[in-house]
mmCIF file of C-alpha atoms in Angstrom:
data_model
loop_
_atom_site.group_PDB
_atom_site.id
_atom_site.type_symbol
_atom_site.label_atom_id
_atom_site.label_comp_id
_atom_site.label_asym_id
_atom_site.label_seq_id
_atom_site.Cartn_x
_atom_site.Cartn_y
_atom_site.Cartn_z
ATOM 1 C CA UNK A 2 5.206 23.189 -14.908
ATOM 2 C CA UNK A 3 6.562 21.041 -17.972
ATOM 3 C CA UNK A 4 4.253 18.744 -19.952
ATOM 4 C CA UNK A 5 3.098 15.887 -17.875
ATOM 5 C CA UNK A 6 2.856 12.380 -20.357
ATOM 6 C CA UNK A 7 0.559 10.100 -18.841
ATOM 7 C CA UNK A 8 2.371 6.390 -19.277
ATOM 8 C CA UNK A 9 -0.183 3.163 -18.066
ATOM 9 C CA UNK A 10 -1.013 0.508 -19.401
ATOM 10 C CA UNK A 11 -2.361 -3.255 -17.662
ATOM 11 C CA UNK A 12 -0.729 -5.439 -15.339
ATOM 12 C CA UNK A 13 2.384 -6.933 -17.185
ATOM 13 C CA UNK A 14 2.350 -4.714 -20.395
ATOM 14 C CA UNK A 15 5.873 -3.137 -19.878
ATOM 15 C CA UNK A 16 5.479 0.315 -18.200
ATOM 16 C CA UNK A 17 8.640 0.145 -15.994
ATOM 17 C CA UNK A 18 10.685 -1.042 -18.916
ATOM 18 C CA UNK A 19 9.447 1.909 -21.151
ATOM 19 C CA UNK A 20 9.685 3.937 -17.928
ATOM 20 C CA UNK A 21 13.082 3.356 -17.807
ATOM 21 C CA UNK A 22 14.303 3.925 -21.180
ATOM 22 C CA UNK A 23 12.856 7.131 -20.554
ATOM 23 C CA UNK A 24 15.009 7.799 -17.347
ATOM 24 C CA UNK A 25 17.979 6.975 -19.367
ATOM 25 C CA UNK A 26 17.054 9.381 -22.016
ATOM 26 C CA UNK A 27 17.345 12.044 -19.256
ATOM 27 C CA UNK A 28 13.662 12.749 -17.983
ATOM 28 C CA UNK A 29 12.394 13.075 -14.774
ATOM 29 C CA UNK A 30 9.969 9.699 -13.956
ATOM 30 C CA UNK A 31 7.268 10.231 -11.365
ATOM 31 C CA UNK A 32 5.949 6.452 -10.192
ATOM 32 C CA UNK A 33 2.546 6.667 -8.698
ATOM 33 C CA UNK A 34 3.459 3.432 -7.013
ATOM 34 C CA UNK A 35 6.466 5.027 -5.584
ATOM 35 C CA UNK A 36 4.305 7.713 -4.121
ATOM 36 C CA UNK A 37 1.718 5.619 -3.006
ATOM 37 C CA UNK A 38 4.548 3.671 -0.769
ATOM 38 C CA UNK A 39 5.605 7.297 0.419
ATOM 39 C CA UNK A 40 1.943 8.958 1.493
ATOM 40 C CA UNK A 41 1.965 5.461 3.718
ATOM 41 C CA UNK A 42 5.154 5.886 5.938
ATOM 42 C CA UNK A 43 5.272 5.736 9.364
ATOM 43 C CA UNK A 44 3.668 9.396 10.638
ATOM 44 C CA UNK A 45 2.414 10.165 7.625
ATOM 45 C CA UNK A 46 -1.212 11.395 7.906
ATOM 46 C CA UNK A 47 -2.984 8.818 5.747
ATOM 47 C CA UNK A 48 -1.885 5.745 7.464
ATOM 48 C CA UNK A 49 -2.949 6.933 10.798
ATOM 49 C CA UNK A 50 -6.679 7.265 8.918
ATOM 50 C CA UNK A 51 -6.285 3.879 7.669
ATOM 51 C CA UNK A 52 -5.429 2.485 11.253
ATOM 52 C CA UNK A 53 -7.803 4.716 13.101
ATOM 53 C CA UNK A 54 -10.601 3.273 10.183
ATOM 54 C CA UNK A 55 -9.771 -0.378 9.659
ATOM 55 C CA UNK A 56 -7.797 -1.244 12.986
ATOM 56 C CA UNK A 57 -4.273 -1.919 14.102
ATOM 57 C CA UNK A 58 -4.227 -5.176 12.700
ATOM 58 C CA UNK A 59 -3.305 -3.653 9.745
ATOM 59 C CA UNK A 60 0.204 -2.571 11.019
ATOM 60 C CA UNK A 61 3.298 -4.732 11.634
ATOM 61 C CA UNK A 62 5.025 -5.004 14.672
ATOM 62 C CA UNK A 63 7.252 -2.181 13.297
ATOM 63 C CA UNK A 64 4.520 0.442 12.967
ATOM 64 C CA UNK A 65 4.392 0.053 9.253
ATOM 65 C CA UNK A 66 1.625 -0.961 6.933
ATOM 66 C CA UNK A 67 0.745 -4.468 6.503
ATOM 67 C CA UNK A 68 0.218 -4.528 3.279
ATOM 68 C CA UNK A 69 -0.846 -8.138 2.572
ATOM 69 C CA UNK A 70 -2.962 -7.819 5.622
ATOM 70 C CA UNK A 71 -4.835 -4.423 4.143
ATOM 71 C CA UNK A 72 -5.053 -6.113 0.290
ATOM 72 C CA UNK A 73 -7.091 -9.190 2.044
ATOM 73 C CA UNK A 74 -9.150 -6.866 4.030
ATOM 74 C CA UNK A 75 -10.632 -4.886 0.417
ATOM 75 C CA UNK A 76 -9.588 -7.040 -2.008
ATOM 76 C CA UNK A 77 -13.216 -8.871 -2.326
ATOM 77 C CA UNK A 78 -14.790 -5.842 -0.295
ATOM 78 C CA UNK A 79 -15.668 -2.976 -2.890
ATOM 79 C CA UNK A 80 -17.110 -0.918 0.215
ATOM 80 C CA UNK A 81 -13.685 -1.264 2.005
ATOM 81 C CA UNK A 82 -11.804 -0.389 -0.937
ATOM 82 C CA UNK A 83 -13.217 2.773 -1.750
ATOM 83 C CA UNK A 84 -13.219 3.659 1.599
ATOM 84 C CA UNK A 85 -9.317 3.057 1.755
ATOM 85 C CA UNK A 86 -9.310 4.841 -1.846
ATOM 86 C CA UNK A 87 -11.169 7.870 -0.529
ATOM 87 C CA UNK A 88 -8.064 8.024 2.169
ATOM 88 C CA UNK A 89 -5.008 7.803 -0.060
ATOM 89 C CA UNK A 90 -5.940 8.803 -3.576
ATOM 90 C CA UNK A 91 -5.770 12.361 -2.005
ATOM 91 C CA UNK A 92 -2.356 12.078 -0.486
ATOM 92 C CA UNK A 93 -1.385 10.285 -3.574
ATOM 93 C CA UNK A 94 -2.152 12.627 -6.069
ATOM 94 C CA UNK A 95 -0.473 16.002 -3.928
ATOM 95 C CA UNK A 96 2.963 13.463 -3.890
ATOM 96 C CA UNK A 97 2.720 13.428 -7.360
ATOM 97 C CA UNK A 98 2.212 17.107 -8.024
ATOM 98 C CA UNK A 99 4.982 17.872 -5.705
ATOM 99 C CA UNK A 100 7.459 15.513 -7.655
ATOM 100 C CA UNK A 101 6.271 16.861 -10.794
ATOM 101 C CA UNK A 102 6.399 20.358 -9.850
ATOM 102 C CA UNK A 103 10.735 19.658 -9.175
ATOM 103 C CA UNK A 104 11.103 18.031 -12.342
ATOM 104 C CA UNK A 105 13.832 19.675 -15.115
ATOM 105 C CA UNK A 106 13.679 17.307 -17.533
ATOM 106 C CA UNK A 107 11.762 19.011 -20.986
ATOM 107 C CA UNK A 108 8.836 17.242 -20.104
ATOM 108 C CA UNK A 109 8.104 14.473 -17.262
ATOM 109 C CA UNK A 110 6.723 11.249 -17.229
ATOM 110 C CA UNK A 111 3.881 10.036 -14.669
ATOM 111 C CA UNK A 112 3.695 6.367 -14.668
ATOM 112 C CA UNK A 113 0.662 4.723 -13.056
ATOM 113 C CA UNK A 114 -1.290 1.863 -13.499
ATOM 114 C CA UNK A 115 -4.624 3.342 -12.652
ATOM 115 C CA UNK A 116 -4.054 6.968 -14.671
ATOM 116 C CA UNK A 117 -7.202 6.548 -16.704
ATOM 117 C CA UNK A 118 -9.511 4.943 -13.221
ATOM 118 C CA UNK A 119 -8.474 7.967 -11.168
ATOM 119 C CA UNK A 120 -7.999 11.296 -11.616
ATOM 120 C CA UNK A 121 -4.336 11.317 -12.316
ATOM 121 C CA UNK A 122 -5.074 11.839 -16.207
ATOM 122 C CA UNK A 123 -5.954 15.332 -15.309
ATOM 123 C CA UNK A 124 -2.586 15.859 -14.871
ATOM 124 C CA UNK A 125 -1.406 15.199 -17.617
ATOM 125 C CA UNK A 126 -0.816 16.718 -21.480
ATOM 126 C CA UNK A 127 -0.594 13.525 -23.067
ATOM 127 C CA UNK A 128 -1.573 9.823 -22.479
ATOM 128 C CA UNK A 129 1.386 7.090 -23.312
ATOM 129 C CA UNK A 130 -0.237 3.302 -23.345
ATOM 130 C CA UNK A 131 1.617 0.458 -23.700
ATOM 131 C CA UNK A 132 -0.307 -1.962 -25.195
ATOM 132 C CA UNK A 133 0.102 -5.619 -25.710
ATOM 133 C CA UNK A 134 -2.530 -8.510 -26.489
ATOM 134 C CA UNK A 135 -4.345 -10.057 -23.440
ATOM 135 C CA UNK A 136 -2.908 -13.508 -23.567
ATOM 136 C CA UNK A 137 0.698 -11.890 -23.306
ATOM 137 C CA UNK A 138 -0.040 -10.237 -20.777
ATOM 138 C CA UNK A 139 -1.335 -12.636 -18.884
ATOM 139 C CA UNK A 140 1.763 -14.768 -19.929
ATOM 140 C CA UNK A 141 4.156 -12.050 -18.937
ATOM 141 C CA UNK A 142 2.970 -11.077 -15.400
ATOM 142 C CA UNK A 143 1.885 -14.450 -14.110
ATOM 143 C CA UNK A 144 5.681 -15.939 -15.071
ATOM 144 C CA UNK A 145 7.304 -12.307 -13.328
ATOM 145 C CA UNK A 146 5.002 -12.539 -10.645
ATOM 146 C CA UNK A 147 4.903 -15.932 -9.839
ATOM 147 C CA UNK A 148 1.060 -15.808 -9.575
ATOM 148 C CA UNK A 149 -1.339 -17.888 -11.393
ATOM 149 C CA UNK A 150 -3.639 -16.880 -13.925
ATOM 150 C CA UNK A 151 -6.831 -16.566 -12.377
ATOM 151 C CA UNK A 152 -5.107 -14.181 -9.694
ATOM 152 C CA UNK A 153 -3.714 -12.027 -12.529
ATOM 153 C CA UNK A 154 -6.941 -12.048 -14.451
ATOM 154 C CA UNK A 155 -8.701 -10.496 -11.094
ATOM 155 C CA UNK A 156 -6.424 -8.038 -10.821
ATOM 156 C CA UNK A 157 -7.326 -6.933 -14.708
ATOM 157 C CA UNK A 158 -10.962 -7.039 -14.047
ATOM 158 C CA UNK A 159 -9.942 -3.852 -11.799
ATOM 159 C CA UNK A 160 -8.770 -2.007 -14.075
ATOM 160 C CA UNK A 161 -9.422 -0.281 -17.671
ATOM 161 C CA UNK A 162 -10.036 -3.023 -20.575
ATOM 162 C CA UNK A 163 -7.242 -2.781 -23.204
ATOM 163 C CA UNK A 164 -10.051 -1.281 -25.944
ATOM 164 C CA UNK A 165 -11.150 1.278 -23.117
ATOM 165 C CA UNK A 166 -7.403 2.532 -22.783
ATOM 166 C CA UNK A 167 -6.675 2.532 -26.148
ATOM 167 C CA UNK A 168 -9.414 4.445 -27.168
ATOM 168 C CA UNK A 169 -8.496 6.916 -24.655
ATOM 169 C CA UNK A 170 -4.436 7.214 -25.362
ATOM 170 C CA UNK A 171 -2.996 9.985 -27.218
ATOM 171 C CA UNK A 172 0.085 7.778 -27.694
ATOM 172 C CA UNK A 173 0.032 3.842 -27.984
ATOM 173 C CA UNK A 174 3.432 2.019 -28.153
ATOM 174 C CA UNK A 175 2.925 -1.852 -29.174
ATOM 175 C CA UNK A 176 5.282 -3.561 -26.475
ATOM 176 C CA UNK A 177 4.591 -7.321 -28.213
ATOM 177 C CA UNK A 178 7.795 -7.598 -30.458
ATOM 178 C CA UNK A 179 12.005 -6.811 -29.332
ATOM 179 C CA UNK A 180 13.827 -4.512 -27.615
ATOM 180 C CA UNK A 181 14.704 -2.853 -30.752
ATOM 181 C CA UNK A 182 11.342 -2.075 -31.865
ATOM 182 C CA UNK A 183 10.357 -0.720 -28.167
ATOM 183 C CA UNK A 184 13.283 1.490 -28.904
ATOM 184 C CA UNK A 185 12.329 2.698 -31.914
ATOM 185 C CA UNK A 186 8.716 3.734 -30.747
ATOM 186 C CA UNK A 187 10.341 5.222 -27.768
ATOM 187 C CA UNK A 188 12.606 7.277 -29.687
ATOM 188 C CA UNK A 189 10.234 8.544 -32.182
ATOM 189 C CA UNK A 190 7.920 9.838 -29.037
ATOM 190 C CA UNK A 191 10.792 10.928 -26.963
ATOM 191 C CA UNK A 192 11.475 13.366 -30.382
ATOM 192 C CA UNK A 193 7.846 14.568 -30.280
ATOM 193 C CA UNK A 194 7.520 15.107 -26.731
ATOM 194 C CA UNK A 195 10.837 17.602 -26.702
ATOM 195 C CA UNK A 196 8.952 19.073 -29.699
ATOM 196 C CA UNK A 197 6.424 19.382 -26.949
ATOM 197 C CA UNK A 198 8.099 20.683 -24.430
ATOM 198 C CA UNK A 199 9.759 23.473 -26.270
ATOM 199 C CA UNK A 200 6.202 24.609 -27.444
ATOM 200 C CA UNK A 201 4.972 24.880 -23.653
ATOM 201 C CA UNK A 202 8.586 26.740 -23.013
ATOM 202 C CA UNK A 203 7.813 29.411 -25.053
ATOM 203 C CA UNK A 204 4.547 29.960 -25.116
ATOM 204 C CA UNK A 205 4.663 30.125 -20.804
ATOM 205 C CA UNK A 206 7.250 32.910 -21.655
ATOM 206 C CA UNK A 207 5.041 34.797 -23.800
ATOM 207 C CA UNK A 208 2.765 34.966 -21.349
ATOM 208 C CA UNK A 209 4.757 36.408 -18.576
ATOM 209 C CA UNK A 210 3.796 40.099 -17.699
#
């Protein structure tokens, strides 16, 4: 498999943006968003253990997931939300594997907002954070979002403080300036990771029998 870079970083710091300018530099993007969606489709095996665990009332008429339903259910309920946790953050982290495993890119990005409160860091050769203060954040996801503040701030309780992921990235890029200076950063990583990704090439060729 290619190197795996870890990219996170808090609610309304930038990740699909940097995500992106990845994908347009050519290399494969694995969302764990996206594949949390997926490992939740109708028939899959993990929604039919969330149904046959917290009810129908968390499906639509359609069969699918209710998602807004489901959020109320665990949002204030940490029992309920590990036990929904302990169902998908299995399914969740095989989708990812099997998208990363398909990628032919030089290396691959895994984009997730919770890398560094699950295990999905293990999967990875390098943690990317994108980092910006706490007040632009704030600023930033409550105006894309349409949410106020106080919704936005207990969303950010669940997750890593900015000082806990920072002091656990490999890799920081400072989203709190232009587009020009995200590029920049981007550019300079995007050098070091094919650096990277050569390196892992040849040494997985000099260990072949």
């Amino acid at each position: 498999m290619r190197p795996v870079i870890g990219l996170t970083g808090g609610i309304g710091s930038g990740k699909t943006t940097v995500s992106d300018r990845f994908m347009e530099l050519g290399i494969t993007v694995v969302d764990a968003d996206i594949a949390a969606r997926k490992v939740v489709e109708v028939g899959k095996p993990a929604l039919q253990k969330i149904c046959q665990d917290f009810g129908a009332q968390i499906l639509q008429t359609d069969g699918t997931l209710d998602r807004r339903q489901l959020r109320e259910i665990v949002f204030d309920n940490s029992e309920a939300r590990l036990a929904l946790e302990a169902i998908t953050h299995p399914h969740i982290r095989q989708q990812i594997i099997d998208e990363l495993s398909s990628a032919s890119s030089p290396y691959a990005i895994l984009v997730s907002p919770l890398l560094l409160e699950t295990d999905q860091h293990e999967l990875c050769e390098r943690i990317l954070l994108v980092d910006v203060p706490e007040d632009l954040q704030l600023q930033r996801a409550s105006s894309r979002d349409e949410v106020d503040e106080a919704q936005i701030k207990a969303i950010m309780a669940t997750q890593a403080s900015r000082q806990q992921r920072q002091a656990k990235a490999d890799d920081i890029i400072l989203n709190n300036r232009d587009t020009n200076w995200l590029d920049e950063q981007i550019q300079t990583l995007h050098r070091q990771y094919l650096v990277l990704g050569a390196t892992c090439e040849r040494t997985a060729k000099t260990a072949m029998p």
